[in-house]
Tab-separated table of C-alpha atoms and ligand atoms in Angstrom:
chain	number	residue	atom	x	y	z
A	887	MET	CA	29.066	-27.564	22.338
A	888	THR	CA	27.694	-24.042	22.497
A	889	ASN	CA	25.554	-22.607	25.213
A	890	ALA	CA	22.877	-21.272	22.895
A	891	ALA	CA	20.592	-20.084	25.701
A	892	LYS	CA	23.127	-17.426	26.655
A	893	TRP	CA	22.908	-15.836	23.230
A	894	GLU	CA	20.320	-14.040	21.197
A	895	ALA	CA	20.356	-13.767	17.416
A	896	VAL	CA	19.433	-10.621	15.504
A	897	ILE	CA	18.381	-10.999	11.881
A	898	GLY	CA	17.421	-8.590	9.116
A	899	LEU	CA	16.439	-9.675	5.606
A	900	GLU	CA	16.969	-7.995	2.262
A	901	VAL	CA	14.455	-9.489	-0.126
A	902	HIS	CA	14.626	-9.024	-3.891
A	903	ALA	CA	11.380	-9.499	-5.768
A	904	GLN	CA	11.214	-9.601	-9.552
A	905	MET	CA	8.216	-7.577	-10.608
A	906	LEU	CA	5.638	-9.135	-12.935
A	907	THR	CA	5.683	-6.397	-15.540
A	908	LYS	CA	5.487	-7.472	-19.181
A	909	THR	CA	8.461	-5.331	-20.144
A	910	LYS	CA	11.734	-4.333	-18.506
A	911	ILE	CA	12.145	-1.366	-16.211
A	912	PHE	CA	13.837	1.065	-18.610
A	913	CYS	CA	13.154	-0.371	-22.088
A	914	GLY	CA	10.479	-2.268	-23.975
A	915	CYS	CA	12.132	-5.708	-23.959
A	916	SER	CA	10.103	-8.674	-22.734
A	917	THR	CA	10.649	-10.057	-19.224
A	918	ALA	CA	9.436	-13.571	-20.079
A	919	PHE	CA	11.389	-16.308	-18.300
A	920	GLY	CA	13.173	-19.182	-20.044
A	921	SER	CA	13.680	-17.814	-23.573
A	922	GLU	CA	16.798	-18.456	-25.661
A	923	PRO	CA	19.759	-16.488	-24.260
A	924	ASN	CA	20.127	-12.895	-25.431
A	925	THR	CA	16.888	-12.832	-27.422
A	926	GLN	CA	15.295	-10.234	-25.160
A	927	THR	CA	17.781	-7.419	-25.324
A	928	CYS	CA	18.144	-4.004	-26.927
A	929	PRO	CA	20.696	-1.190	-26.946
A	930	ILE	CA	19.240	0.208	-23.689
A	931	CYS	CA	19.391	-2.904	-21.542
A	932	ILE	CA	22.744	-4.044	-22.871
A	933	GLY	CA	24.123	-0.632	-22.017
A	934	MET	CA	25.147	0.856	-25.338
A	935	PRO	CA	26.485	4.377	-25.067
A	936	GLY	CA	24.205	7.250	-25.941
A	937	VAL	CA	20.878	5.574	-25.160
A	938	LEU	CA	18.410	6.833	-22.594
A	939	PRO	CA	16.358	4.837	-20.071
A	940	VAL	CA	12.644	5.556	-19.630
A	941	LEU	CA	10.950	4.369	-16.443
A	942	ASN	CA	8.247	1.702	-16.809
A	943	LYS	CA	5.243	3.216	-15.022
A	944	LYS	CA	3.900	-0.228	-14.150
A	945	ALA	CA	7.065	-0.992	-12.172
A	946	LEU	CA	6.587	2.187	-10.186
A	947	GLU	CA	2.944	1.321	-9.598
A	948	PHE	CA	3.883	-2.188	-8.383
A	949	ALA	CA	6.461	-0.791	-5.958
A	950	ILE	CA	3.918	1.686	-4.589
A	951	ARG	CA	1.286	-1.042	-4.328
A	952	THR	CA	3.690	-3.167	-2.310
A	953	GLY	CA	4.713	-0.246	-0.123
A	954	LEU	CA	1.094	0.531	0.707
A	955	ALA	CA	0.405	-3.126	1.473
A	956	VAL	CA	3.176	-3.167	4.080
A	957	ASN	CA	2.201	0.144	5.632
A	958	CYS	CA	5.008	2.258	4.171
A	959	THR	CA	5.055	5.958	3.566
A	960	ILE	CA	5.262	6.595	-0.171
A	961	SER	CA	7.893	9.202	-0.892
A	962	LYS	CA	6.660	12.332	-2.635
A	963	TYR	CA	10.201	12.780	-3.874
A	964	SER	CA	12.375	9.862	-4.856
A	965	ARG	CA	15.132	9.283	-7.346
A	966	PHE	CA	17.370	6.760	-8.992
A	967	ALA	CA	21.095	6.384	-8.375
A	968	ARG	CA	23.946	4.617	-10.102
A	969	LYS	CA	25.587	1.806	-8.201
A	970	ASN	CA	28.957	1.316	-9.871
A	971	TYR	CA	30.732	-2.013	-10.051
A	972	PHE	CA	32.306	-4.201	-12.650
A	973	TYR	CA	31.023	-7.646	-13.450
A	974	PRO	CA	30.508	-9.419	-16.784
A	975	ASP	CA	26.747	-9.710	-16.269
A	976	LEU	CA	26.471	-5.918	-15.931
A	977	PRO	CA	27.404	-4.462	-19.310
A	978	LYS	CA	26.873	-0.794	-18.353
A	979	GLY	CA	29.325	-1.027	-15.462
A	980	TYR	CA	26.622	0.291	-13.142
A	981	GLN	CA	23.231	-0.768	-11.931
A	982	ILE	CA	20.425	1.762	-11.815
A	983	SER	CA	19.044	1.525	-8.294
A	984	GLN	CA	17.768	3.836	-5.581
A	985	PHE	CA	19.901	4.896	-2.662
A	986	GLU	CA	19.223	8.018	-0.648
A	987	HIS	CA	15.649	8.488	-1.810
A	988	PRO	CA	13.793	5.168	-2.059
A	989	ILE	CA	10.181	5.094	-3.180
A	990	CYS	CA	8.842	3.565	0.081
A	991	GLU	CA	9.975	3.837	3.712
A	992	HIS	CA	8.976	3.120	7.327
A	993	GLY	CA	6.559	0.224	7.001
A	994	TYR	CA	5.906	-3.048	8.782
A	995	LEU	CA	4.215	-6.369	8.366
A	996	GLU	CA	2.957	-8.969	10.795
A	997	ILE	CA	4.075	-12.549	11.141
A	998	PHE	CA	2.441	-15.305	13.141
A	999	VAL	CA	4.897	-17.513	15.047
A	1000	ASP	CA	4.524	-19.586	18.212
A	1001	ASN	CA	0.884	-18.597	18.381
A	1002	GLU	CA	1.695	-14.921	18.536
A	1003	VAL	CA	1.522	-12.047	16.119
A	1004	LYS	CA	4.789	-10.152	15.835
A	1005	ARG	CA	5.372	-6.904	13.984
A	1006	ILE	CA	8.474	-6.667	11.805
A	1007	GLY	CA	9.620	-3.250	10.639
A	1008	ILE	CA	10.314	-2.554	6.981
A	1009	THR	CA	13.018	0.027	6.561
A	1010	ARG	CA	12.565	0.700	2.879
A	1011	ILE	CA	11.530	-0.613	-0.501
A	1012	HIS	CA	13.420	0.572	-3.527
A	1013	MET	CA	13.330	-0.156	-7.235
A	1014	GLU	CA	16.279	-1.317	-9.274
A	1015	GLU	CA	17.178	-3.233	-12.418
A	1016	ASP	CA	18.296	-6.848	-12.370
A	1017	ALA	CA	21.655	-7.904	-13.817
A	1018	GLY	CA	22.248	-10.623	-16.405
A	1019	LYS	CA	23.330	-14.153	-15.721
A	1020	ASN	CA	26.720	-15.799	-16.144
A	1021	ILE	CA	26.529	-19.397	-17.267
A	1022	HIS	CA	29.507	-21.531	-16.373
A	1023	GLU	CA	28.508	-24.898	-17.738
A	1024	GLY	CA	29.686	-25.884	-21.190
A	1025	ALA	CA	32.669	-27.489	-22.826
A	1026	GLY	CA	35.500	-24.978	-22.846
A	1027	SER	CA	37.350	-23.010	-20.214
A	1028	TYR	CA	35.085	-20.036	-20.712
A	1029	SER	CA	31.707	-18.792	-19.522
A	1030	PHE	CA	28.637	-17.406	-21.238
A	1031	VAL	CA	26.615	-14.312	-20.437
A	1032	ASP	CA	22.849	-14.201	-20.896
A	1033	LEU	CA	21.474	-10.664	-20.787
A	1034	ASN	CA	17.764	-11.513	-20.999
A	1035	ARG	CA	17.381	-10.743	-17.297
A	1036	THR	CA	19.312	-7.480	-17.518
A	1037	GLY	CA	16.902	-4.650	-16.788
A	1038	VAL	CA	14.091	-6.796	-15.372
A	1039	PRO	CA	12.491	-4.668	-12.640
A	1040	LEU	CA	13.236	-5.606	-9.040
A	1041	MET	CA	12.027	-4.366	-5.709
A	1042	GLU	CA	14.370	-4.647	-2.797
A	1043	ILE	CA	12.483	-4.907	0.474
A	1044	VAL	CA	14.750	-4.262	3.459
A	1045	SER	CA	13.616	-5.266	6.943
A	1046	GLU	CA	14.593	-3.765	10.266
A	1047	PRO	CA	16.772	-6.070	12.402
A	1048	ASP	CA	13.607	-7.212	14.208
A	1049	LEU	CA	13.792	-10.951	13.586
A	1050	ARG	CA	15.169	-13.155	16.347
A	1051	THR	CA	15.037	-16.768	15.172
A	1052	PRO	CA	15.462	-18.684	11.908
A	1053	ALA	CA	11.782	-19.650	12.122
A	1054	GLU	CA	10.755	-15.991	12.343
A	1055	ALA	CA	12.932	-15.169	9.350
A	1056	ALA	CA	11.337	-17.946	7.283
A	1057	GLU	CA	7.888	-16.814	8.355
A	1058	TYR	CA	8.716	-13.235	7.388
A	1059	MET	CA	9.870	-14.449	3.974
A	1060	ARG	CA	6.665	-16.463	3.611
A	1061	LYS	CA	4.649	-13.374	4.469
A	1062	ILE	CA	6.447	-11.299	1.861
A	1063	ARG	CA	5.781	-14.033	-0.683
A	1064	SER	CA	2.158	-14.199	0.315
A	1065	ILE	CA	1.702	-10.419	0.040
A	1066	VAL	CA	3.434	-9.970	-3.324
A	1067	ARG	CA	1.396	-12.839	-4.725
A	1068	TYR	CA	-1.865	-11.353	-3.358
A	1069	LEU	CA	-0.885	-8.098	-5.025
A	1070	GLY	CA	0.060	-9.756	-8.310
A	1071	VAL	CA	3.372	-7.891	-8.382
A	1072	CYS	CA	5.686	-10.951	-8.211
A	1073	ASP	CA	5.153	-14.668	-8.683
A	1074	GLY	CA	7.199	-15.480	-5.589
A	1075	ASN	CA	9.127	-18.349	-7.144
A	1076	LEU	CA	12.225	-18.963	-5.006
A	1077	GLU	CA	13.534	-21.816	-7.144
A	1078	GLN	CA	13.496	-19.720	-10.321
A	1079	GLY	CA	14.924	-16.807	-8.376
A	1080	SER	CA	12.055	-14.381	-8.819
A	1081	LEU	CA	12.085	-14.003	-5.035
A	1082	ARG	CA	15.509	-14.062	-3.377
A	1083	CYS	CA	16.828	-13.118	0.007
A	1084	ASP	CA	20.044	-12.150	1.717
A	1085	ALA	CA	20.115	-12.658	5.471
A	1086	ASN	CA	22.010	-10.361	7.829
A	1087	VAL	CA	22.822	-12.253	10.992
A	1088	SER	CA	24.486	-11.272	14.258
A	1089	VAL	CA	24.429	-12.596	17.816
A	1090	ARG	CA	24.671	-10.863	21.186
A	1091	PRO	CA	24.705	-12.034	24.797
A	1092	ALA	CA	21.099	-12.449	25.965
A	1093	GLY	CA	19.984	-9.214	27.612
A	1094	GLN	CA	22.504	-6.988	25.848
A	1095	LYS	CA	21.039	-4.000	24.070
A	1096	GLU	CA	23.693	-3.278	21.450
A	1097	PHE	CA	23.755	-5.406	18.342
A	1098	GLY	CA	26.699	-7.621	17.548
A	1099	ILE	CA	28.718	-7.477	14.328
A	1100	ARG	CA	26.750	-8.961	11.441
A	1101	ALA	CA	27.556	-11.158	8.516
A	1102	GLU	CA	25.460	-11.081	5.366
A	1103	VAL	CA	24.563	-14.493	3.964
A	1104	LYS	CA	23.820	-14.737	0.243
A	1105	ASN	CA	22.632	-17.434	-2.123
A	1106	ILE	CA	19.602	-18.689	-0.221
A	1107	ASN	CA	17.032	-20.181	-2.573
A	1108	SER	CA	14.341	-22.002	-0.623
A	1109	PHE	CA	12.384	-21.546	2.588
A	1110	ARG	CA	14.111	-24.553	4.073
A	1111	ASN	CA	17.441	-22.951	3.307
A	1112	VAL	CA	16.405	-19.624	4.849
A	1113	GLU	CA	16.145	-21.455	8.154
A	1114	LYS	CA	19.122	-23.743	7.651
A	1115	ALA	CA	21.510	-21.027	6.520
A	1116	ILE	CA	20.586	-18.692	9.379
A	1117	GLU	CA	20.710	-21.507	11.911
A	1118	TYR	CA	24.165	-22.447	10.713
A	1119	GLU	CA	25.373	-18.863	10.769
A	1120	ILE	CA	24.067	-18.232	14.286
A	1121	ASN	CA	25.822	-21.323	15.601
A	1122	ARG	CA	29.023	-20.448	13.789
A	1123	GLN	CA	29.112	-17.011	15.373
A	1124	ILE	CA	28.283	-18.298	18.864
A	1125	ARG	CA	31.012	-20.928	18.617
A	1126	LEU	CA	33.467	-18.339	17.409
A	1127	LEU	CA	32.675	-15.935	20.251
A	1128	GLU	CA	32.724	-18.645	22.904
A	1129	ASP	CA	36.155	-19.652	21.674
A	1130	GLY	CA	37.323	-16.115	22.302
A	1131	GLY	CA	37.229	-15.032	18.660
A	1132	THR	CA	35.451	-12.096	17.049
A	1133	VAL	CA	32.902	-11.966	14.259
A	1134	ILE	CA	33.991	-9.850	11.332
A	1135	GLN	CA	31.639	-7.920	9.113
A	1136	GLU	CA	31.651	-9.812	5.855
A	1137	THR	CA	29.592	-11.301	3.073
A	1138	ARG	CA	29.225	-15.071	3.233
A	1139	GLN	CA	27.861	-17.548	0.772
A	1140	TRP	CA	25.447	-20.335	1.751
A	1141	ASP	CA	26.429	-23.693	0.294
A	1142	ALA	CA	23.252	-25.764	0.402
A	1143	ASP	CA	24.941	-29.013	-0.597
A	1144	ARG	CA	27.498	-28.856	2.175
A	1145	GLY	CA	25.149	-27.095	4.605
A	1146	LEU	CA	27.512	-24.273	5.571
A	1147	THR	CA	28.375	-20.626	4.956
A	1148	GLU	CA	31.738	-19.534	3.590
A	1149	SER	CA	33.395	-16.145	3.445
A	1150	MET	CA	33.063	-14.376	0.071
A	1151	ARG	CA	34.543	-11.030	0.979
A	1152	SER	CA	35.250	-9.035	4.118
A	1153	LYS	CA	34.350	-5.417	4.706
A	1154	GLU	CA	37.853	-4.328	3.691
A	1155	GLU	CA	37.358	-5.970	0.328
A	1156	ALA	CA	33.812	-4.649	0.023
A	1157	HIS	CA	32.873	-2.704	-3.070
A	1158	ASP	CA	32.865	1.013	-2.971
A	1159	TYR	CA	29.852	1.509	-5.167
A	1160	ARG	CA	30.407	5.233	-5.625
A	1161	TYR	CA	26.679	5.875	-5.676
A	1162	PHE	CA	25.628	9.066	-7.400
A	1163	PRO	CA	22.309	10.371	-8.704
A	1164	GLU	CA	21.338	8.895	-12.068
A	1165	PRO	CA	21.646	11.830	-14.489
A	1166	ASP	CA	19.590	10.199	-17.256
A	1167	LEU	CA	16.390	9.951	-15.205
A	1168	VAL	CA	14.547	12.870	-13.658
A	1169	PRO	CA	13.617	12.665	-9.979
A	1170	LEU	CA	10.232	11.109	-9.345
A	1171	SER	CA	7.433	13.165	-7.963
A	1172	VAL	CA	4.481	10.912	-7.422
A	1173	ASP	CA	0.997	12.353	-7.596
A	1174	GLY	CA	-0.962	11.964	-4.343
A	1175	LYS	CA	-4.186	11.230	-6.198
A	1176	TRP	CA	-2.510	8.330	-8.007
A	1177	ILE	CA	-1.287	6.921	-4.686
A	1178	ASP	CA	-4.847	7.144	-3.322
A	1179	ASP	CA	-6.171	5.321	-6.377
A	1180	ILE	CA	-3.634	2.539	-5.930
A	1181	ARG	CA	-4.550	2.274	-2.262
A	1182	GLU	CA	-8.256	2.108	-3.110
A	1183	ALA	CA	-7.629	-0.749	-5.511
A	1184	LEU	CA	-5.635	-2.913	-3.065
A	1185	PRO	CA	-7.161	-6.349	-2.527
A	1186	GLU	CA	-7.991	-7.575	0.953
A	1187	LEU	CA	-4.620	-8.702	2.297
A	1188	PRO	CA	-3.741	-11.868	4.230
A	1189	ASP	CA	-3.775	-10.258	7.687
A	1190	ALA	CA	-7.200	-8.734	7.181
A	1191	LYS	CA	-8.500	-11.998	5.769
A	1192	ARG	CA	-7.044	-13.943	8.693
A	1193	GLN	CA	-8.793	-11.615	11.131
A	1194	ARG	CA	-12.084	-11.846	9.258
A	1195	PHE	CA	-11.968	-15.639	9.009
A	1196	MET	CA	-11.313	-15.823	12.733
A	1197	GLU	CA	-14.177	-13.522	13.611
A	1198	ALA	CA	-16.755	-14.516	11.031
A	1199	CYS	CA	-15.998	-18.228	10.798
A	1200	GLY	CA	-14.636	-19.015	14.239
A	1201	LEU	CA	-11.415	-20.512	12.886
A	1202	PRO	CA	-8.483	-20.660	15.310
A	1203	GLU	CA	-5.798	-18.085	14.482
A	1204	SER	CA	-3.199	-20.623	13.344
A	1205	ASP	CA	-5.703	-22.274	10.973
A	1206	ALA	CA	-6.804	-18.899	9.651
A	1207	ASP	CA	-3.183	-17.916	9.154
A	1208	GLN	CA	-2.400	-21.048	7.167
A	1209	LEU	CA	-5.574	-20.755	5.133
A	1210	THR	CA	-4.986	-17.151	4.094
A	1211	ALA	CA	-1.342	-17.542	3.017
A	1212	GLU	CA	-2.469	-18.140	-0.568
A	1213	ARG	CA	-5.140	-15.865	-1.938
A	1214	SER	CA	-6.540	-18.548	-4.243
A	1215	THR	CA	-6.977	-20.994	-1.337
A	1216	ALA	CA	-8.599	-18.353	0.842
A	1217	GLU	CA	-11.012	-17.405	-1.930
A	1218	TRP	CA	-11.856	-21.041	-2.618
A	1219	PHE	CA	-12.607	-21.501	1.078
A	1220	GLU	CA	-14.785	-18.439	1.155
A	1221	SER	CA	-16.816	-19.495	-1.879
A	1222	ALA	CA	-17.459	-22.902	-0.327
A	1223	VAL	CA	-18.609	-21.264	2.905
A	1224	MET	CA	-20.828	-18.832	0.983
A	1225	ALA	CA	-22.395	-21.856	-0.708
A	1226	GLY	CA	-23.400	-23.186	2.696
A	1227	GLY	CA	-20.431	-25.283	3.834
A	1228	ARG	CA	-19.645	-25.165	7.549
A	1229	PRO	CA	-16.323	-23.264	7.854
A	1230	LYS	CA	-14.589	-25.809	10.051
A	1231	ALA	CA	-15.615	-28.690	7.793
A	1232	VAL	CA	-14.587	-26.805	4.644
A	1233	TRP	CA	-11.197	-25.994	6.190
A	1234	ASN	CA	-10.667	-29.645	7.162
A	1235	TRP	CA	-11.429	-30.885	3.651
A	1236	ILE	CA	-9.193	-28.267	2.047
A	1237	MET	CA	-6.229	-28.864	4.321
A	1238	GLY	CA	-6.695	-32.623	4.289
A	1239	ASP	CA	-7.958	-34.429	1.217
A	1240	LEU	CA	-7.942	-31.537	-1.225
A	1241	MET	CA	-4.333	-30.459	-0.577
A	1242	LYS	CA	-3.214	-34.071	-0.654
A	1243	LEU	CA	-4.811	-34.697	-4.044
A	1244	LEU	CA	-3.573	-31.395	-5.474
A	1245	ASN	CA	-0.019	-32.097	-4.312
A	1246	GLU	CA	-0.062	-35.622	-5.687
A	1247	GLN	CA	-0.949	-34.282	-9.115
A	1248	ASN	CA	1.092	-31.121	-8.818
A	1249	LYS	CA	-2.000	-29.026	-9.453
A	1250	SER	CA	-3.005	-25.668	-8.068
A	1251	ILE	CA	-6.373	-25.014	-6.530
A	1252	GLU	CA	-7.362	-22.898	-9.533
A	1253	ASP	CA	-7.176	-25.960	-11.799
A	1254	CYS	CA	-9.099	-28.130	-9.364
A	1255	ALA	CA	-12.030	-29.938	-10.981
A	1256	ILE	CA	-14.091	-29.602	-7.810
A	1257	LYS	CA	-15.690	-26.178	-7.569
A	1258	PRO	CA	-16.317	-24.743	-4.085
A	1259	PRO	CA	-20.144	-25.090	-4.184
A	1260	GLN	CA	-19.662	-28.780	-5.003
A	1261	LEU	CA	-17.784	-29.296	-1.739
A	1262	ALA	CA	-20.621	-27.546	0.066
A	1263	GLY	CA	-23.002	-29.941	-1.699
A	1264	MET	CA	-21.056	-32.953	-0.497
A	1265	LEU	CA	-20.967	-31.647	3.062
A	1266	ARG	CA	-24.738	-31.316	2.917
A	1267	LEU	CA	-25.018	-35.024	2.089
A	1268	ILE	CA	-22.913	-35.836	5.151
A	1269	ASP	CA	-24.948	-33.545	7.396
A	1270	GLU	CA	-28.187	-35.064	6.161
A	1271	GLY	CA	-26.834	-38.494	7.017
A	1272	LEU	CA	-27.042	-39.575	3.383
A	1273	ILE	CA	-23.379	-40.586	3.281
A	1274	SER	CA	-20.873	-41.342	6.023
A	1275	GLY	CA	-17.607	-39.429	6.433
A	1276	LYS	CA	-15.792	-42.493	5.181
A	1277	ILE	CA	-17.831	-42.824	2.007
A	1278	ALA	CA	-17.401	-39.089	1.528
A	1279	LYS	CA	-13.685	-39.634	1.005
A	1280	THR	CA	-14.403	-41.962	-1.916
A	1281	VAL	CA	-16.958	-39.538	-3.292
A	1282	PHE	CA	-14.516	-36.655	-2.936
A	1283	GLU	CA	-11.828	-38.486	-4.866
A	1284	GLU	CA	-14.231	-39.162	-7.675
A	1285	MET	CA	-15.351	-35.527	-7.670
A	1286	PHE	CA	-11.700	-34.551	-7.943
A	1287	ARG	CA	-11.202	-36.884	-10.877
A	1288	THR	CA	-14.379	-36.111	-12.801
A	1289	GLY	CA	-15.687	-32.763	-11.601
A	1290	ASN	CA	-19.117	-34.363	-11.065
A	1291	ASP	CA	-21.465	-33.406	-8.246
A	1292	ALA	CA	-21.430	-35.502	-5.096
A	1293	GLU	CA	-25.130	-36.223	-5.389
A	1294	ALA	CA	-24.782	-37.696	-8.884
A	1295	ILE	CA	-21.812	-39.832	-7.827
A	1296	VAL	CA	-23.617	-41.141	-4.766
A	1297	LYS	CA	-26.676	-42.008	-6.848
A	1298	ASP	CA	-24.783	-43.585	-9.759
A	1299	ARG	CA	-22.632	-45.742	-7.573
A	1300	GLY	CA	-25.255	-46.611	-4.998
A	1301	LEU	CA	-23.302	-45.134	-2.129
A	1302	VAL	CA	-26.244	-43.867	-0.121
A	1303	GLN	CA	-25.785	-44.609	3.533
A	1304	ILE	CA	-28.056	-47.226	5.017
A	1305	SER	CA	-30.019	-45.561	7.775
A	1306	ASP	CA	-32.870	-47.982	7.740
A	1307	LEU	CA	-32.803	-49.637	11.155
A	1308	SER	CA	-34.364	-52.924	10.046
A	1309	GLU	CA	-31.833	-53.287	7.250
A	1310	ILE	CA	-28.898	-52.679	9.594
A	1311	GLU	CA	-30.443	-55.036	12.118
A	1312	LYS	CA	-30.549	-57.840	9.565
A	1313	VAL	CA	-26.836	-57.486	8.931
A	1314	VAL	CA	-25.989	-57.281	12.634
A	1315	ASP	CA	-28.068	-60.327	13.503
A	1316	GLU	CA	-26.318	-62.358	10.866
A	1317	ILE	CA	-22.870	-61.370	12.112
A	1318	ILE	CA	-23.786	-62.122	15.710
A	1319	SER	CA	-25.095	-65.543	14.800
A	1320	LYS	CA	-21.877	-66.347	12.917
A	1321	SER	CA	-19.488	-65.049	15.597
A	1322	GLY	CA	-20.231	-67.125	18.680
A	1323	LYS	CA	-16.718	-66.918	20.089
A	1324	GLU	CA	-16.448	-63.166	19.751
A	1325	VAL	CA	-19.906	-62.649	21.232
A	1326	GLU	CA	-18.871	-64.697	24.265
A	1327	ARG	CA	-15.697	-62.701	24.762
A	1328	PHE	CA	-17.520	-59.421	24.345
A	1329	MET	CA	-20.173	-60.419	26.876
A	1330	ALA	CA	-17.362	-61.408	29.229
A	1331	GLY	CA	-16.132	-57.836	29.133
A	1332	ASP	CA	-13.728	-57.602	26.180
A	1333	GLU	CA	-15.143	-54.309	24.936
A	1334	LYS	CA	-12.444	-53.876	22.322
A	1335	LEU	CA	-14.381	-56.362	20.236
A	1336	LEU	CA	-16.986	-53.732	19.468
A	1337	GLY	CA	-14.644	-52.657	16.683
A	1338	PHE	CA	-14.700	-56.181	15.291
A	1339	PHE	CA	-18.488	-56.211	14.986
A	1340	VAL	CA	-18.616	-52.723	13.516
A	1341	GLY	CA	-15.901	-53.659	11.036
A	1342	GLN	CA	-17.741	-56.822	9.958
A	1343	ALA	CA	-20.980	-54.904	9.473
A	1344	MET	CA	-19.217	-52.192	7.488
A	1345	LYS	CA	-17.626	-54.823	5.318
A	1346	ALA	CA	-20.958	-56.477	4.698
A	1347	THR	CA	-22.535	-53.156	3.719
A	1348	LYS	CA	-19.509	-51.868	1.778
A	1349	GLY	CA	-19.079	-49.082	4.304
A	1350	LYS	CA	-22.582	-47.812	3.866
A	1351	ALA	CA	-24.107	-48.567	7.257
A	1352	ASN	CA	-24.834	-45.452	9.283
A	1353	PRO	CA	-22.021	-45.685	11.844
A	1354	GLY	CA	-23.939	-44.093	14.726
A	1355	MET	CA	-26.911	-46.399	14.327
A	1356	LEU	CA	-24.658	-49.377	13.866
A	1357	ASN	CA	-22.690	-48.799	17.059
A	1358	GLU	CA	-25.777	-48.293	19.100
A	1359	LEU	CA	-27.498	-51.340	17.755
A	1360	ILE	CA	-24.566	-53.678	18.381
A	1361	LYS	CA	-24.181	-52.450	21.946
A	1362	LYS	CA	-27.878	-52.902	22.550
A	1363	LYS	CA	-27.968	-56.393	21.131
A	1364	LEU	CA	-24.953	-57.561	23.102
A	1365	SER	CA	-25.694	-55.962	26.458
B	163	LIG	P1	23.957	-2.936	3.648
B	163	LIG	O1	23.466	-2.047	2.546
B	163	LIG	O2	25.391	-2.841	3.922
B	163	LIG	O3	23.557	-4.344	3.467
B	163	LIG	P2	21.879	-1.960	5.445
B	163	LIG	O4	21.993	-0.872	6.465
B	163	LIG	O5	21.024	-1.713	4.256
B	163	LIG	O6	23.329	-2.400	5.021
B	163	LIG	O7	21.319	-3.213	6.228
B	163	LIG	C1	20.997	-4.362	5.618
B	163	LIG	C2	20.220	-5.280	6.552
B	163	LIG	O8	20.982	-5.609	7.699
B	163	LIG	C3	18.914	-4.731	7.075
B	163	LIG	O9	17.924	-5.710	6.841
B	163	LIG	C4	19.142	-4.575	8.555
B	163	LIG	O10	17.963	-4.848	9.287
B	163	LIG	C5	20.183	-5.620	8.846
B	163	LIG	N1	21.039	-5.349	9.993
B	163	LIG	C6	21.678	-4.206	10.308
B	163	LIG	N2	22.427	-4.369	11.417
B	163	LIG	C7	22.301	-5.669	11.793
B	163	LIG	C8	22.861	-6.444	12.862
B	163	LIG	N3	23.715	-5.952	13.730
B	163	LIG	N4	22.500	-7.744	12.922
B	163	LIG	C9	21.659	-8.276	12.028
B	163	LIG	N5	21.117	-7.601	11.022
B	163	LIG	C10	21.425	-6.295	10.890
B	164	LIG	MG1	23.146	-5.697	2.249
B	165	LIG	ZN1	15.996	-3.807	-23.651
């Protein structure tokens, strides 16, 4: 048993994001995912001698766009470097990356955890090329190498060691995903590996200023595993230290099936990458005017949207935070509000019924048959007392299925709420006359039976009786 309260964790994430360019970073090969192995290669990306890389300007633009979105300084001077190591998925024997002069530095982003906004520093963002993929399944005692991914542009986003809990780390990762998706620079798919993260984890006695020795955990491929892997690693280190041991600086691998981290290599075995400036690419000198243009064209980002939705729509911060995580959801919300829907009601329908239906059918909000003004139209019917909230659920489901307007559905299926007092009274009178025993008990003080009468009346009217009028009437009749 560890005494976790005596310890504090320190976490820094290195996030790799595959950029959504059509072609690779230094050649014209396609970056499309899922093609036949080795069909998207050329002499440049498979590292033939004597070929020259040419930087994809779109990749540079995407890295700058991301840097600006997370408040980085964009370097006026930056350059590529060779990171040398041997591995079968790296035919050149080196990866072109950036080392001393990354394209972006000194930024931050904000995360929202435990009802508080916390700022997390971003040390740097650099560009690099992805490696290929070794495939170990198959019949024989050999492996395959697929080089389609070789040379796909990556951004590595390195955080300051500002994170303190697994939940903060997961939230930070979610924020990165949200931002790169808003920017259209990465699809953020953890399962397919287009967004990956390595977690650096250390612990220190609570109150101590110096950091402890860190381990780097690799192979984390879902948000759930970000938290689980870090949680495991923190506990492992605390246990080790409490038993009088020491943490060693090493790279560890997360094993999701077994739920633990294992040593891959220690610092002594660590690669010496022998970084040196890439001689085949000239240093980058980015034009200030171009940077300004990219900044001008940035979309409104999740933090700004969250703030605006709080101020303009009166949404609580946690709701606004959840709502703005996906740009498409936030924009759907906003269109529904612009069409007259009350913000709180729109938010409730999105987060409740709409998300449920979308998830059930594995659909995204963009393919939703209901268009935002149609939700506003349905809410108007509720506000006008034409349909009850309960009937609205049925109407909403049909809207989702057919894409028809609420008004048409209500009319076609005769779902208009009964707000005619004499009509409701008829139903109530009949129920009272048939329910002698219940009436007696209710009169004797068993107020819970109100629900029984309401339920019977709703049943008789197929849910269409105006609930407010119904309640009032029954109470009046039985008082
Ligand atoms: P490397 O290239 O060896 O991985 P970096 O200096 O680039 O080293 O750091 C990588 C990550 O480790 C950064 O995200 C940083 O915030 C984090 N980090 C550095 N020191 C610690 C520490 N003591 N505990 C936890 N994380 C740390
Ligand atoms: Mg590292
Ligand atoms: Zn190529």
